[in-house]
mmCIF file of C-alpha atoms in Angstrom:
data_model
loop_
_atom_site.group_PDB
_atom_site.id
_atom_site.type_symbol
_atom_site.label_atom_id
_atom_site.label_comp_id
_atom_site.label_asym_id
_atom_site.label_seq_id
_atom_site.Cartn_x
_atom_site.Cartn_y
_atom_site.Cartn_z
ATOM 1 C CA MET A 98 -39.815 22.683 16.743
ATOM 2 C CA GLN A 99 -36.765 22.446 19.283
ATOM 3 C CA PHE A 100 -33.645 20.681 17.793
ATOM 4 C CA GLN A 101 -32.535 17.619 20.349
ATOM 5 C CA TYR A 102 -29.173 18.887 20.616
ATOM 6 C CA ASP A 103 -28.443 16.197 23.123
ATOM 7 C CA GLN A 104 -29.613 12.967 20.629
ATOM 8 C CA LEU A 105 -27.115 15.501 18.010
ATOM 9 C CA LEU A 106 -24.085 14.869 20.738
ATOM 10 C CA LEU A 107 -24.754 11.487 21.315
ATOM 11 C CA GLN A 108 -24.617 10.290 17.551
ATOM 12 C CA MET A 109 -21.143 11.977 17.427
ATOM 13 C CA LEU A 110 -19.912 9.794 20.990
ATOM 14 C CA ILE A 111 -21.768 6.462 18.860
ATOM 15 C CA VAL A 112 -19.557 7.646 15.771
ATOM 16 C CA GLN A 113 -16.513 7.924 17.325
ATOM 17 C CA ILE A 114 -15.846 5.513 20.205
ATOM 18 C CA PRO A 115 -15.787 2.123 17.400
ATOM 19 C CA ILE A 116 -13.388 4.119 15.289
ATOM 20 C CA ILE A 117 -11.006 4.602 18.340
ATOM 21 C CA LEU A 118 -11.606 0.819 19.908
ATOM 22 C CA TYR A 119 -10.701 -0.403 16.743
ATOM 23 C CA LEU A 120 -7.740 1.407 16.685
ATOM 24 C CA VAL A 121 -6.782 0.205 19.920
ATOM 25 C CA ILE A 122 -7.510 -3.555 19.409
ATOM 26 C CA SER A 123 -6.416 -4.222 15.582
ATOM 27 C CA ASN A 124 -2.904 -2.791 15.722
ATOM 28 C CA ASP A 125 -1.737 -3.734 12.619
ATOM 29 C CA ARG A 126 -1.748 -7.372 13.201
ATOM 30 C CA GLY A 127 -1.177 -7.934 9.297
ATOM 31 C CA ASP A 128 -4.672 -10.292 9.208
ATOM 32 C CA LYS A 129 -5.926 -7.918 6.463
ATOM 33 C CA ALA A 130 -8.993 -10.167 5.468
ATOM 34 C CA GLY A 131 -9.638 -10.351 9.630
ATOM 35 C CA GLU A 132 -9.412 -6.490 10.119
ATOM 36 C CA ASN A 133 -11.865 -5.664 7.444
ATOM 37 C CA VAL A 134 -14.423 -8.373 8.592
ATOM 38 C CA LEU A 135 -13.792 -6.552 12.414
ATOM 39 C CA TRP A 136 -13.995 -3.358 10.419
ATOM 40 C CA GLY A 137 -17.351 -4.190 9.143
ATOM 41 C CA ILE A 138 -18.873 -5.752 12.066
ATOM 42 C CA LEU A 139 -18.061 -1.886 13.949
ATOM 43 C CA CYS A 140 -19.340 -0.229 11.535
ATOM 44 C CA ALA A 141 -22.696 -1.799 10.773
ATOM 45 C CA ILE A 142 -22.882 -1.847 14.810
ATOM 46 C CA THR A 143 -22.462 2.007 14.856
ATOM 47 C CA MET A 144 -25.086 2.496 12.373
ATOM 48 C CA GLY A 145 -27.083 0.327 13.627
ATOM 49 C CA LEU A 146 -26.641 2.558 17.058
ATOM 50 C CA SER A 147 -27.304 5.566 15.361
ATOM 51 C CA VAL A 148 -30.140 4.659 13.324
ATOM 52 C CA SER A 149 -31.720 3.667 16.892
ATOM 53 C CA PHE A 150 -31.027 6.583 18.508
ATOM 54 C CA SER A 151 -32.372 9.206 15.242
ATOM 55 C CA ILE A 152 -33.043 12.940 16.002
ATOM 56 C CA ILE A 153 -36.722 12.968 15.108
ATOM 57 C CA LEU A 154 -37.800 15.926 13.367
ATOM 58 C CA ASP A 155 -40.813 16.183 11.444
ATOM 59 C CA GLY A 156 -41.093 13.005 11.417
ATOM 60 C CA ILE A 157 -37.790 12.386 9.509
ATOM 61 C CA ARG A 158 -35.110 10.574 11.138
ATOM 62 C CA LEU A 159 -32.115 12.208 11.323
ATOM 63 C CA ASP A 160 -28.376 10.482 12.269
ATOM 64 C CA SER A 161 -25.014 10.176 11.336
ATOM 65 C CA ARG A 162 -25.330 6.722 9.580
ATOM 66 C CA MET A 163 -23.516 8.082 6.785
ATOM 67 C CA VAL A 164 -20.092 8.337 8.279
ATOM 68 C CA PRO A 165 -19.524 4.402 9.707
ATOM 69 C CA TRP A 166 -21.280 3.423 6.134
ATOM 70 C CA TYR A 167 -18.381 5.744 4.120
ATOM 71 C CA LEU A 168 -15.651 4.323 6.513
ATOM 72 C CA ALA A 169 -16.728 0.940 5.957
ATOM 73 C CA PHE A 170 -16.174 0.638 2.239
ATOM 74 C CA ILE A 171 -13.389 3.157 2.138
ATOM 75 C CA TYR A 172 -11.272 1.360 4.731
ATOM 76 C CA GLY A 173 -12.803 -2.234 4.876
ATOM 77 C CA GLY A 174 -13.620 -3.081 1.309
ATOM 78 C CA ASN A 175 -16.384 -3.853 -0.992
ATOM 79 C CA TYR A 176 -17.607 -6.517 1.478
ATOM 80 C CA ALA A 177 -17.501 -4.799 4.890
ATOM 81 C CA GLY A 178 -19.505 -1.783 3.159
ATOM 82 C CA ILE A 179 -21.645 -4.001 1.399
ATOM 83 C CA LEU A 180 -22.355 -6.131 4.761
ATOM 84 C CA VAL A 181 -23.105 -2.521 6.444
ATOM 85 C CA THR A 182 -25.665 -0.896 3.497
ATOM 86 C CA VAL A 183 -27.983 -4.004 4.420
ATOM 87 C CA CYS A 184 -27.646 -3.694 8.000
ATOM 88 C CA PHE A 185 -28.964 -0.288 7.126
ATOM 89 C CA PHE A 186 -31.859 -1.897 5.045
ATOM 90 C CA ILE A 187 -32.591 -3.989 7.885
ATOM 91 C CA VAL A 188 -32.744 -2.018 10.324
ATOM 92 C CA ARG A 189 -34.455 0.999 8.911
ATOM 93 C CA LEU A 190 -37.178 -1.087 7.520
ATOM 94 C CA LEU A 191 -37.872 -2.500 10.906
ATOM 95 C CA TYR A 192 -38.541 1.233 12.342
ATOM 96 C CA GLY A 193 -40.435 2.280 9.400
ATOM 97 C CA GLY A 194 -41.761 5.841 9.131
ATOM 98 C CA ILE A 195 -42.337 8.392 6.623
ATOM 99 C CA GLY A 196 -38.595 9.159 5.881
ATOM 100 C CA MET A 197 -38.035 5.361 5.207
ATOM 101 C CA PHE A 198 -38.631 5.589 1.572
ATOM 102 C CA PRO A 199 -36.858 8.847 1.104
ATOM 103 C CA SER A 200 -33.779 7.364 3.534
ATOM 104 C CA PHE A 201 -33.600 4.151 0.731
ATOM 105 C CA ILE A 202 -33.507 6.538 -2.211
ATOM 106 C CA GLY A 203 -30.437 8.524 -0.548
ATOM 107 C CA MET A 204 -28.814 5.470 0.266
ATOM 108 C CA LEU A 205 -29.210 3.731 -3.260
ATOM 109 C CA ILE A 206 -27.700 6.910 -4.553
ATOM 110 C CA SER A 207 -24.697 7.009 -2.440
ATOM 111 C CA VAL A 208 -23.999 3.512 -3.351
ATOM 112 C CA VAL A 209 -23.464 4.398 -6.919
ATOM 113 C CA PHE A 210 -21.250 7.275 -6.294
ATOM 114 C CA ILE A 211 -19.229 5.368 -3.591
ATOM 115 C CA PHE A 212 -17.367 3.403 -5.966
ATOM 116 C CA TRP A 213 -15.914 6.599 -7.533
ATOM 117 C CA THR A 214 -15.177 7.654 -4.369
ATOM 118 C CA LYS A 215 -13.173 4.857 -3.380
ATOM 119 C CA ASN A 216 -11.144 4.361 -5.921
ATOM 120 C CA LYS A 217 -10.214 7.709 -6.376
ATOM 121 C CA PHE A 218 -9.346 8.018 -2.414
ATOM 122 C CA HIS A 219 -6.819 6.020 -1.895
ATOM 123 C CA THR A 220 -4.525 7.620 -4.476
ATOM 124 C CA LEU A 221 -5.034 11.209 -2.994
ATOM 125 C CA ILE A 222 -2.944 12.912 0.032
ATOM 126 C CA VAL A 223 -4.240 13.380 3.456
ATOM 127 C CA LYS A 224 -5.163 16.442 3.263
ATOM 128 C CA LYS A 225 -7.639 15.937 -0.277
ATOM 129 C CA LYS A 226 -8.807 12.472 1.414
ATOM 130 C CA ILE A 227 -10.071 14.721 4.180
ATOM 131 C CA TYR A 228 -11.609 17.055 1.760
ATOM 132 C CA LEU A 229 -12.934 14.233 -0.570
ATOM 133 C CA SER A 230 -14.550 12.322 2.508
ATOM 134 C CA VAL A 231 -16.560 15.853 3.938
ATOM 135 C CA LEU A 232 -17.806 16.635 0.374
ATOM 136 C CA PHE A 233 -19.246 13.268 0.028
ATOM 137 C CA VAL A 234 -20.637 12.862 3.662
ATOM 138 C CA SER A 235 -22.317 16.188 3.215
ATOM 139 C CA PHE A 236 -23.721 15.505 0.235
ATOM 140 C CA SER A 237 -25.240 12.421 0.958
ATOM 141 C CA SER A 238 -26.706 13.591 3.982
ATOM 142 C CA ALA A 239 -27.686 16.617 2.352
ATOM 143 C CA MET A 240 -29.725 14.288 0.287
ATOM 144 C CA LEU A 241 -32.614 12.898 2.559
ATOM 145 C CA PRO A 242 -34.018 16.616 3.309
ATOM 146 C CA ILE A 243 -34.456 16.862 -0.661
ATOM 147 C CA ILE A 244 -35.763 13.769 -1.459
ATOM 148 C CA ALA A 245 -37.867 14.431 1.661
ATOM 149 C CA LEU A 246 -39.045 17.733 0.123
ATOM 150 C CA LEU A 247 -39.602 15.942 -3.136
ATOM 151 C CA PHE A 248 -41.865 13.547 -1.291
ATOM 152 C CA GLY A 249 -43.851 16.619 -0.381
ATOM 153 C CA LYS A 250 -42.368 17.335 3.094
ATOM 154 C CA ASP A 251 -42.555 20.804 4.148
ATOM 155 C CA LEU A 252 -39.141 21.924 5.038
ATOM 156 C CA THR A 253 -39.516 25.874 4.137
ATOM 157 C CA THR A 254 -39.416 27.089 7.751
ATOM 158 C CA MET A 255 -36.606 29.238 8.811
ATOM 159 C CA THR A 256 -36.453 27.186 11.431
ATOM 160 C CA THR A 257 -36.547 23.481 9.773
ATOM 161 C CA LEU A 258 -33.840 24.817 7.500
ATOM 162 C CA LEU A 259 -31.663 25.599 10.199
ATOM 163 C CA ASN A 260 -32.023 22.305 11.842
ATOM 164 C CA TYR A 261 -31.317 20.527 8.580
ATOM 165 C CA SER A 262 -28.178 22.714 7.731
ATOM 166 C CA LEU A 263 -26.660 22.027 11.720
ATOM 167 C CA PHE A 264 -27.552 18.258 10.524
ATOM 168 C CA VAL A 265 -25.376 18.292 7.150
ATOM 169 C CA LEU A 266 -22.911 20.286 8.736
ATOM 170 C CA VAL A 267 -22.189 17.835 12.089
ATOM 171 C CA ASN A 268 -21.881 15.076 9.628
ATOM 172 C CA GLY A 269 -19.256 16.780 7.692
ATOM 173 C CA LEU A 270 -17.402 17.304 10.911
ATOM 174 C CA LEU A 271 -17.746 13.794 12.267
ATOM 175 C CA ALA A 272 -16.054 12.838 8.627
ATOM 176 C CA TRP A 273 -13.408 14.926 8.650
ATOM 177 C CA PHE A 274 -12.321 14.089 12.462
ATOM 178 C CA SER A 275 -12.758 10.212 11.570
ATOM 179 C CA ILE A 276 -10.385 10.461 8.763
ATOM 180 C CA TYR A 277 -7.848 12.564 10.308
ATOM 181 C CA LEU A 278 -7.781 9.906 13.208
ATOM 182 C CA ILE A 279 -7.456 6.829 10.596
ATOM 183 C CA GLU A 280 -4.865 8.502 8.727
ATOM 184 C CA SER A 281 -3.044 9.740 11.594
ATOM 185 C CA HIS A 282 -2.960 6.145 13.055
ATOM 186 C CA ARG A 283 -2.118 4.629 9.336
ATOM 187 C CA GLU A 284 0.306 7.343 9.037
ATOM 188 C CA LYS A 285 2.004 6.208 12.763
ATOM 189 C CA MET A 286 2.265 2.655 11.950
ATOM 190 C CA LEU A 287 3.752 3.416 8.324
ATOM 191 C CA LEU A 288 6.640 5.549 10.695
ATOM 192 C CA ARG A 289 6.653 2.487 13.383
ATOM 193 C CA LYS A 290 6.952 0.202 10.292
ATOM 194 C CA GLU A 291 9.814 2.531 8.344
ATOM 195 C CA ILE A 292 11.833 3.312 11.929
ATOM 196 C CA GLN A 293 12.066 -0.661 12.410
ATOM 197 C CA ARG A 294 13.406 -1.155 8.987
ATOM 198 C CA ASN A 295 15.914 1.582 9.332
ATOM 199 C CA GLU A 296 16.796 -0.522 12.639
ATOM 200 C CA LYS A 297 17.489 -3.253 10.969
ATOM 201 C CA MET A 298 19.178 -2.162 8.298
ATOM 202 C CA GLN A 299 21.647 -0.256 10.759
ATOM 203 C CA VAL A 300 22.353 -3.675 12.303
ATOM 204 C CA VAL A 301 23.132 -5.524 9.050
ATOM 205 C CA GLY A 302 25.432 -2.981 8.073
ATOM 206 C CA GLU A 303 27.892 -2.771 11.003
ATOM 207 C CA LEU A 304 27.483 -6.263 10.437
ATOM 208 C CA ALA A 305 28.751 -5.735 7.413
ATOM 209 C CA ALA A 306 31.423 -3.460 7.650
ATOM 210 C CA SER A 307 32.773 -5.778 10.576
ATOM 211 C CA VAL A 308 33.242 -9.234 9.151
ATOM 212 C CA ALA A 309 32.908 -9.023 5.524
ATOM 213 C CA HIS A 310 36.268 -8.587 4.641
ATOM 214 C CA GLU A 311 37.394 -11.030 7.459
ATOM 215 C CA ILE A 312 35.169 -13.678 5.541
ATOM 216 C CA ARG A 313 36.041 -12.971 1.992
ATOM 217 C CA ASN A 314 39.851 -13.340 2.709
ATOM 218 C CA PRO A 315 39.986 -17.267 3.862
ATOM 219 C CA MET A 316 37.038 -17.808 1.476
ATOM 220 C CA THR A 317 39.173 -16.319 -1.595
ATOM 221 C CA SER A 318 42.113 -19.076 -0.699
ATOM 222 C CA ILE A 319 39.509 -22.093 -0.231
ATOM 223 C CA LYS A 320 38.335 -21.345 -3.812
ATOM 224 C CA GLY A 321 41.545 -21.095 -5.558
ATOM 225 C CA PHE A 322 42.755 -24.016 -4.102
ATOM 226 C CA LEU A 323 39.341 -26.017 -4.857
ATOM 227 C CA GLN A 324 40.061 -24.681 -8.972
ATOM 228 C CA LEU A 325 43.280 -26.314 -8.652
ATOM 229 C CA LEU A 326 41.788 -29.312 -7.133
ATOM 230 C CA THR A 327 40.013 -29.555 -10.060
ATOM 231 C CA LYS A 328 42.695 -29.517 -12.837
ATOM 232 C CA ALA A 329 43.949 -32.969 -10.913
ATOM 233 C CA ASP A 330 43.748 -36.010 -13.442
ATOM 234 C CA ASN A 331 43.501 -38.475 -10.827
ATOM 235 C CA LEU A 332 39.780 -37.547 -9.500
ATOM 236 C CA SER A 333 37.214 -39.635 -10.278
ATOM 237 C CA ALA A 334 33.754 -38.289 -11.657
ATOM 238 C CA PRO A 335 31.737 -38.057 -8.308
ATOM 239 C CA GLN A 336 34.636 -36.161 -6.430
ATOM 240 C CA LYS A 337 34.706 -34.014 -9.317
ATOM 241 C CA GLU A 338 31.033 -32.930 -8.950
ATOM 242 C CA TYR A 339 31.877 -32.746 -5.752
ATOM 243 C CA LEU A 340 34.694 -29.874 -6.162
ATOM 244 C CA ASN A 341 31.744 -27.984 -8.237
ATOM 245 C CA ILE A 342 29.287 -27.829 -6.227
ATOM 246 C CA SER A 343 31.666 -26.751 -3.548
ATOM 247 C CA LEU A 344 32.894 -23.988 -5.887
ATOM 248 C CA GLU A 345 29.155 -22.699 -6.765
ATOM 249 C CA GLU A 346 28.442 -22.695 -2.630
ATOM 250 C CA LEU A 347 31.553 -20.706 -2.656
ATOM 251 C CA ASN A 348 30.247 -18.130 -5.380
ATOM 252 C CA ARG A 349 26.766 -17.843 -4.145
ATOM 253 C CA ALA A 350 28.454 -16.902 -0.337
ATOM 254 C CA ASN A 351 30.951 -14.606 -2.049
ATOM 255 C CA GLU A 352 27.537 -12.908 -3.533
ATOM 256 C CA ILE A 353 25.793 -12.553 -0.645
ATOM 257 C CA ILE A 354 29.042 -11.233 1.143
ATOM 258 C CA SER A 355 28.859 -8.442 -1.728
ATOM 259 C CA ASP A 356 25.499 -7.238 -0.656
ATOM 260 C CA TYR A 357 26.201 -6.622 2.954
ATOM 261 C CA LEU A 358 29.450 -4.883 1.660
ATOM 262 C CA SER A 359 27.144 -2.868 -0.093
ATOM 263 C CA LEU A 360 24.946 -2.066 3.018
ATOM 264 C CA GLY A 361 28.122 -1.027 5.264
ATOM 265 C CA LYS A 362 28.893 1.189 2.075
ATOM 266 C CA SER A 363 28.104 5.130 2.598
ATOM 267 C CA GLN A 364 26.188 5.376 -0.911
ATOM 268 C CA SER A 365 26.029 9.121 -0.525
ATOM 269 C CA ARG A 366 29.549 10.028 -0.987
ATOM 270 C CA LYS A 367 29.216 8.471 -4.607
ATOM 271 C CA LYS A 368 28.882 11.333 -7.565
ATOM 272 C CA HIS A 369 26.072 11.768 -9.131
ATOM 273 C CA SER A 370 25.560 12.766 -12.903
ATOM 274 C CA VAL A 371 22.729 13.312 -15.495
ATOM 275 C CA LEU A 372 21.488 9.712 -16.041
ATOM 276 C CA ASP A 373 19.858 8.202 -19.616
ATOM 277 C CA LEU A 374 17.389 5.586 -18.039
ATOM 278 C CA GLU A 375 16.974 4.014 -21.384
ATOM 279 C CA LEU A 376 20.620 3.883 -22.062
ATOM 280 C CA GLU A 377 21.147 2.324 -18.031
ATOM 281 C CA ALA A 378 18.247 -0.180 -18.114
ATOM 282 C CA LYS A 379 19.586 -1.962 -21.893
ATOM 283 C CA LYS A 380 22.803 -2.420 -20.318
ATOM 284 C CA SER A 381 21.171 -4.252 -17.457
ATOM 285 C CA ILE A 382 18.952 -5.696 -19.540
ATOM 286 C CA SER A 383 21.830 -6.887 -22.441
ATOM 287 C CA SER A 384 23.334 -8.198 -19.209
ATOM 288 C CA LEU A 385 21.170 -10.612 -18.185
ATOM 289 C CA SER A 386 20.427 -11.993 -21.821
ATOM 290 C CA SER A 387 21.867 -15.527 -20.658
ATOM 291 C CA TYR A 388 20.297 -15.534 -17.321
ATOM 292 C CA ALA A 389 17.086 -14.768 -18.822
ATOM 293 C CA MET A 390 17.496 -17.395 -21.584
ATOM 294 C CA LEU A 391 18.385 -20.123 -18.681
ATOM 295 C CA PHE A 392 14.535 -19.663 -17.048
ATOM 296 C CA ASN A 393 13.192 -19.502 -20.826
ATOM 297 C CA VAL A 394 12.171 -16.092 -19.835
ATOM 298 C CA ASP A 395 11.540 -13.392 -22.392
ATOM 299 C CA VAL A 396 12.691 -9.711 -21.031
ATOM 300 C CA ALA A 397 10.839 -7.033 -22.872
ATOM 301 C CA PHE A 398 11.748 -3.389 -23.263
ATOM 302 C CA GLU A 399 9.773 -0.131 -23.956
ATOM 303 C CA ILE A 400 9.740 3.553 -23.310
ATOM 304 C CA GLN A 401 7.718 6.896 -23.835
ATOM 305 C CA GLY A 402 9.902 9.740 -24.178
ATOM 306 C CA ARG A 403 13.369 10.539 -23.198
ATOM 307 C CA ALA A 404 13.904 9.886 -19.469
ATOM 308 C CA VAL A 405 16.632 11.596 -17.435
ATOM 309 C CA ILE A 406 17.381 11.751 -13.726
ATOM 310 C CA MET A 407 20.597 12.654 -11.286
ATOM 311 C CA GLY A 408 22.227 9.726 -10.152
ATOM 312 C CA ASN A 409 24.963 7.091 -10.072
ATOM 313 C CA SER A 410 25.743 5.089 -13.360
ATOM 314 C CA ALA A 411 26.878 1.691 -11.138
ATOM 315 C CA GLN A 412 23.862 2.137 -8.486
ATOM 316 C CA ILE A 413 21.562 2.503 -11.357
ATOM 317 C CA GLN A 414 22.544 -0.922 -12.650
ATOM 318 C CA GLN A 415 22.584 -2.296 -9.888
ATOM 319 C CA MET A 416 18.838 -1.494 -9.168
ATOM 320 C CA PHE A 417 17.861 -2.480 -12.974
ATOM 321 C CA VAL A 418 19.584 -5.844 -12.137
ATOM 322 C CA ASN A 419 18.632 -6.998 -9.242
ATOM 323 C CA LEU A 420 14.988 -6.359 -9.719
ATOM 324 C CA ILE A 421 15.313 -7.335 -13.106
ATOM 325 C CA LYS A 422 16.739 -10.792 -11.881
ATOM 326 C CA ASN A 423 13.941 -11.223 -9.339
ATOM 327 C CA ALA A 424 11.124 -10.754 -11.682
ATOM 328 C CA ILE A 425 12.990 -13.340 -14.167
ATOM 329 C CA GLU A 426 13.100 -15.889 -11.436
ATOM 330 C CA ALA A 427 9.424 -15.621 -10.197
ATOM 331 C CA ALA A 428 8.102 -14.926 -14.030
ATOM 332 C CA ALA A 429 6.264 -17.868 -15.744
ATOM 333 C CA LYS A 430 7.134 -16.422 -19.691
ATOM 334 C CA ASN A 431 7.562 -12.693 -19.437
ATOM 335 C CA VAL A 432 8.903 -9.819 -17.960
ATOM 336 C CA GLN A 433 8.109 -6.351 -19.515
ATOM 337 C CA VAL A 434 10.642 -3.170 -17.965
ATOM 338 C CA SER A 435 8.806 0.111 -19.139
ATOM 339 C CA ILE A 436 9.850 3.453 -18.201
ATOM 340 C CA ARG A 437 7.727 6.590 -18.138
ATOM 341 C CA GLN A 438 7.970 10.401 -18.316
ATOM 342 C CA ASN A 439 4.853 11.866 -16.685
ATOM 343 C CA GLU A 440 4.771 15.525 -15.032
ATOM 344 C CA LYS A 441 8.008 15.793 -14.346
ATOM 345 C CA GLU A 442 8.564 12.468 -12.726
ATOM 346 C CA VAL A 443 10.055 9.293 -14.339
ATOM 347 C CA HIS A 444 8.590 6.024 -13.732
ATOM 348 C CA ILE A 445 10.009 2.639 -14.306
ATOM 349 C CA PHE A 446 7.615 -0.616 -14.164
ATOM 350 C CA ILE A 447 9.083 -3.884 -14.110
ATOM 351 C CA CYS A 448 6.307 -6.709 -14.127
ATOM 352 C CA ASP A 449 6.357 -10.049 -14.333
ATOM 353 C CA ASP A 450 3.895 -13.081 -15.296
ATOM 354 C CA GLY A 451 4.899 -15.624 -12.177
ATOM 355 C CA GLU A 452 2.501 -16.959 -9.042
ATOM 356 C CA GLY A 453 2.293 -13.455 -7.471
ATOM 357 C CA MET A 454 2.795 -12.672 -3.743
ATOM 358 C CA SER A 455 0.101 -12.864 -0.513
ATOM 359 C CA ALA A 456 -0.140 -9.546 1.654
ATOM 360 C CA ASP A 457 1.878 -10.407 4.465
ATOM 361 C CA GLN A 458 4.605 -11.061 1.588
ATOM 362 C CA LEU A 459 4.591 -7.551 0.223
ATOM 363 C CA ASP A 460 4.698 -5.958 3.679
ATOM 364 C CA LYS A 461 8.154 -8.106 4.739
ATOM 365 C CA LEU A 462 9.459 -6.835 1.477
ATOM 366 C CA GLY A 463 13.058 -5.154 2.244
ATOM 367 C CA LEU A 464 13.556 -6.798 5.375
ATOM 368 C CA PRO A 465 16.887 -8.276 6.094
ATOM 369 C CA PHE A 466 17.052 -12.478 6.016
ATOM 370 C CA TYR A 467 13.626 -12.089 4.078
ATOM 371 C CA SER A 468 13.068 -13.373 0.886
ATOM 372 C CA THR A 469 10.630 -15.405 -1.196
ATOM 373 C CA LYS A 470 12.909 -17.129 -2.729
ATOM 374 C CA GLU A 471 14.557 -21.019 -1.798
ATOM 375 C CA LYS A 472 17.949 -19.823 -1.106
ATOM 376 C CA GLY A 473 17.515 -16.112 -0.615
ATOM 377 C CA THR A 474 18.621 -13.517 1.830
ATOM 378 C CA GLY A 475 16.829 -10.909 0.776
ATOM 379 C CA LEU A 476 19.924 -8.351 0.721
ATOM 380 C CA GLY A 477 19.993 -7.443 -2.968
ATOM 381 C CA LEU A 478 16.453 -5.926 -2.161
ATOM 382 C CA MET A 479 17.514 -4.634 0.848
ATOM 383 C CA VAL A 480 20.217 -2.671 -0.702
ATOM 384 C CA THR A 481 18.044 -1.842 -4.195
ATOM 385 C CA LEU A 482 15.629 -0.258 -1.784
ATOM 386 C CA GLN A 483 18.414 1.377 -0.003
ATOM 387 C CA ILE A 484 19.720 2.937 -3.394
ATOM 388 C CA ILE A 485 16.387 4.052 -4.269
ATOM 389 C CA LYS A 486 15.332 6.456 -1.080
ATOM 390 C CA GLU A 487 19.571 7.348 -1.776
ATOM 391 C CA LEU A 488 18.407 8.731 -5.084
ATOM 392 C CA GLY A 489 15.257 10.420 -3.728
ATOM 393 C CA GLY A 490 12.858 7.797 -5.389
ATOM 394 C CA LYS A 491 9.704 6.032 -4.170
ATOM 395 C CA TRP A 492 8.775 2.523 -4.556
ATOM 396 C CA ARG A 493 5.242 0.490 -4.950
ATOM 397 C CA VAL A 494 5.096 -3.183 -4.685
ATOM 398 C CA THR A 495 1.335 -4.345 -6.477
ATOM 399 C CA SER A 496 1.002 -8.320 -6.530
ATOM 400 C CA ASP A 497 -1.704 -10.492 -7.559
ATOM 401 C CA LYS A 498 -1.287 -14.409 -7.629
ATOM 402 C CA LYS A 499 -3.206 -15.134 -11.249
ATOM 403 C CA ARG A 500 -1.665 -12.094 -12.799
ATOM 404 C CA GLY A 501 1.823 -11.610 -11.143
ATOM 405 C CA THR A 502 3.776 -8.939 -9.093
ATOM 406 C CA MET A 503 4.392 -4.980 -10.641
ATOM 407 C CA PHE A 504 7.417 -3.168 -9.008
ATOM 408 C CA HIS A 505 7.059 0.418 -9.685
ATOM 409 C CA ILE A 506 9.717 3.138 -8.590
ATOM 410 C CA THR A 507 9.527 6.943 -9.071
ATOM 411 C CA PHE A 508 12.331 9.532 -9.689
ATOM 412 C CA SER A 509 12.084 13.332 -9.733
ATOM 413 C CA GLU A 510 13.296 14.111 -13.252
ATOM 414 C CA ILE A 511 16.011 16.692 -13.950
#
């Protein structure tokens, strides 16, 4: 009984071409739902072709169906994975044969385990993602001959065992190469976005350094004269209202200029010292208490353990103030600020119960002149993210249209 090596090479080609095609045509355009649909369709076609050109061994069809099926769940989500699963049952039913029921049983067992794997997968580094994927796909592929053995199929000959072992090994290698290829592409896309963000920040910083002071000086004079005019006795009520509106707009313009100046400064030159994040957070929350009352929002604070990092007090408070202020403006009733110490890391969570944001809005957070607020500029959050980066921290935002938004910041503890 000779193994069909030409069919094995064809299986490898069938699995890899759609992945490369998807990486070329998707190009990270921001339409996540559309990309998931496209990915599910490509994986379903790949799985169908893989079953159609199966290796026939003792009446059992061996193919690389588990690789596109696994990738559909991992990168396309539940709907894409279910689509590929349904397509598999339909295609395999059409071909029939003695290996049909072992295939169905193996697929059902894999479906049970994929949900645990999928949830854990995206929390891992790339190396562990590859290890987990190779282990899962190899195990799922090995189930077919094992279940066939339970159905009374004789797999005890050395040639048969060698062929099945080669089949499992090839599926594991395909999983390794596929995950490596996709993760490398995603890493390059993230790197490109980071470069674009840094270029925009550099442009804004240079602009701030050159014009912010020149704008602030005449504005200070204008503000002073307007304040003098408000004290005049011969002004009508509408005129005083117009003056007050002008002063409010000047104050808002002054805040924008302050954000520009923060971008233009070299924050790395500031001295760092040991900071207790509990004290810094409480100071920031206290300073925003009247602002929270204005929006009728309750700001709650909790801490687990003692959170201490190296940083600059002014920067940390500016970070807290900007993020909590944004949360207050977005919240319906409550804002929760939490600090937790875990395995030499400090985790800061700032959550609100507002409307939340879409995936496209989340992707644009931190860009200059982008804001979800009507009169926002995005510069405050841009400064905040710059501070987090300069202090060696990491940030992540999750949002749900029904539950609100959570800003998660991680710092290394001293």
